[in-house]
Amino acid sequence: MVPLTETETVPPGTESSPSLPQIEGTQVRGIRGVVVEDRFEAGRHSGKRWKFRVFSSTTGRYKSKSFAVKPAGWKWAKEMMGRLAAGLERTGRLPLNGIIEDYLADLKRRGRSELHRNDVKLSLDQAVAAGVGDLRAPSVSFKVRAWLRTVTNVHKRTKGRPLSARSRNKKLVHLKGAVHFALENGMLNVDPLMGVRQEDEPAGRRLKEIYDIEELRLMVSDKHREHPTWLLACLLVYGGFRIGEACALRWEWFDWTGGVISIKQAAGFRLKRNQERRAPILKELREIFKPIANHTGYVLPAFANLSSTLKTWRFRTYLEKIGVELCEQPAHAVRHSWVSLRLALGVPSLVVQMEAGHRTPLTTARYAHAVPAAWIAEWPKGGEFALRNELKAPAVEAMAKSG
C-alpha cells in the first residue's frame, strides 16, 4: 500500500470513517465512503493502476472503477457519492423480462382487456429480444432508441415491413408503462426513459377534424347498409361514441322508453377513466336499430372481440370504399363531428359534455368546430339529426348478426 503523504490533504469535515468495511490490500482515503486500491502494489502490473470504490450505506455494497491517474478517480468518486446521496444509483440489475409478468398481472387487476395485455406483452418481448435488458443500465435509453428504429411488423400480411411512426409510438408507450410500474413499486428511483420522446407522425393525407354533411350522409346511406360496417358507422354518426364503446355496446343498455343508451363498464371492456355515462337515442338512430333489437347480447357481435387496430382498419376501409375522404383519425373525427353538430343545433354545452363523457367543458370546447349554417338550415331544432330518409327497405337483422 502507498501511505498518505503530507501533500495529500483531507477536506475539512470529511475524516475517514472507522466503520467502513475494510478490503484487504486497500487504504481508506480521507473522504468518508471512498476506498482506494493500488493495483500495482498488489502485484498487478497491467491495466489501470488505481481502483476506486464508493460505498453505498443504503445497500451495504461498493461501486468500483479503475483509473490510470488518481485525479480522474477522485473526480468520479465525488460524482458517484453525489448520485448515491440523491438516490440516482442503485446496485444490482433490473432486467426488463423480470417484471413483465408482474406488470401484466397489474394490468389485469386494473381491468385492461386481454387484447391490450397481449399487445403490451408483444411489445415488451420485442424490446427484450432487441437487447433492452437492464433498466438500471446507463445505456438503456440508447438501446430503446435503436430498437424503435429497427422494429418491424410481425403480422403475417405485413411481416418484416418497417412500422409507422404511430405504431412505434404505441410500442414506446407500452414500454414506458412497464417503467412507470417499476417506479411506482420502488424498483427504480428515476425514469430511465425520461429523455425518449414520441415521434411526430408525418401527415400522409389532408388533415381535417370533422366530416361535412354530405360525407356523413354517405356513411349512413341506405345504399351502403349491406356492408358489414354500416351499422358501426350509424352508431358513430348518431351516438358520438368512441369506436371501442360502439363495438362493446349491449342491447340491455338501450332504454327505448327513456330514449337513452347507458354506456357501462363490462368484462373485457374498459371505459376511459372508468366513467359510465348516458347517450341520447336520436330519432334516426331509433329507426335503424329498434327493428333489429334483441333483449341481450352485443349489438355488433362480429366487432366485439376485435383489437382496436382492426376495428379502426375496418372502419377506414369502409370509408374508402364509399368514397369519403379520410381524416387523420377516421373514427374519432366522427365523434368531433357529432359534438359540433349537437352544439350547432342548440343543445347546451353542459348537456353535450355529459353525453360525450368529457371531464371538463374545455374538452368539449376543443371538440367543437365551426359548422356552416347552410348545413343544418332545414334541420329540426332540439338536437335531432336529419341525415337520411326513413328506412324503407327490409330489416337488416341478418347484417347485424354478421358484423
GROMACS .gro file of C-alpha atoms in nm, residues 16 19 22 26 45 55 59 79 93 130 154 159 170 189 201 212 216 234 257 266 282 289 318 326 347 355 367 373:
model
   28
   16SER     CA    1  -1.228   0.873   0.728
   19SER     CA    2  -1.690   0.177   1.050
   22GLN     CA    3  -1.223  -0.299   0.517
   26THR     CA    4  -0.651  -0.120   0.027
   45HIS     CA    5   0.138  -0.481  -1.338
   55PHE     CA    6  -1.957   0.270  -0.051
   59THR     CA    7  -2.723  -0.122   0.017
   79GLU     CA    8  -1.972   1.241  -0.860
   93ARG     CA    9  -2.964  -0.525  -1.221
  130ALA     CA   10  -3.362  -0.635  -2.930
  154VAL     CA   11  -4.475  -0.936  -3.704
  159LYS     CA   12  -4.427  -0.930  -4.167
  170LYS     CA   13  -4.753   0.283  -2.937
  189ASN     CA   14  -3.553   0.570  -0.845
  201GLU     CA   15  -4.613   1.135  -3.739
  212ASP     CA   16  -6.904   1.759  -4.378
  216LEU     CA   17  -7.194   1.190  -4.302
  234CYS     CA   18  -7.450   0.455  -3.786
  257THR     CA   19  -8.871   0.424  -2.332
  266ALA     CA   20  -6.814  -0.456  -1.867
  282LEU     CA   21  -8.179   1.017  -3.170
  289PHE     CA   22  -8.183  -0.018  -3.451
  318TYR     CA   23  -6.548   0.123  -4.527
  326LEU     CA   24  -6.029   1.025  -4.462
  347VAL     CA   25  -7.805   2.172  -2.730
  355GLU     CA   26  -7.338   1.296  -2.318
  367TYR     CA   27  -6.409   1.917  -2.987
  373ALA     CA   28  -7.537   2.745  -4.109
   0.00000   0.00000   0.00000
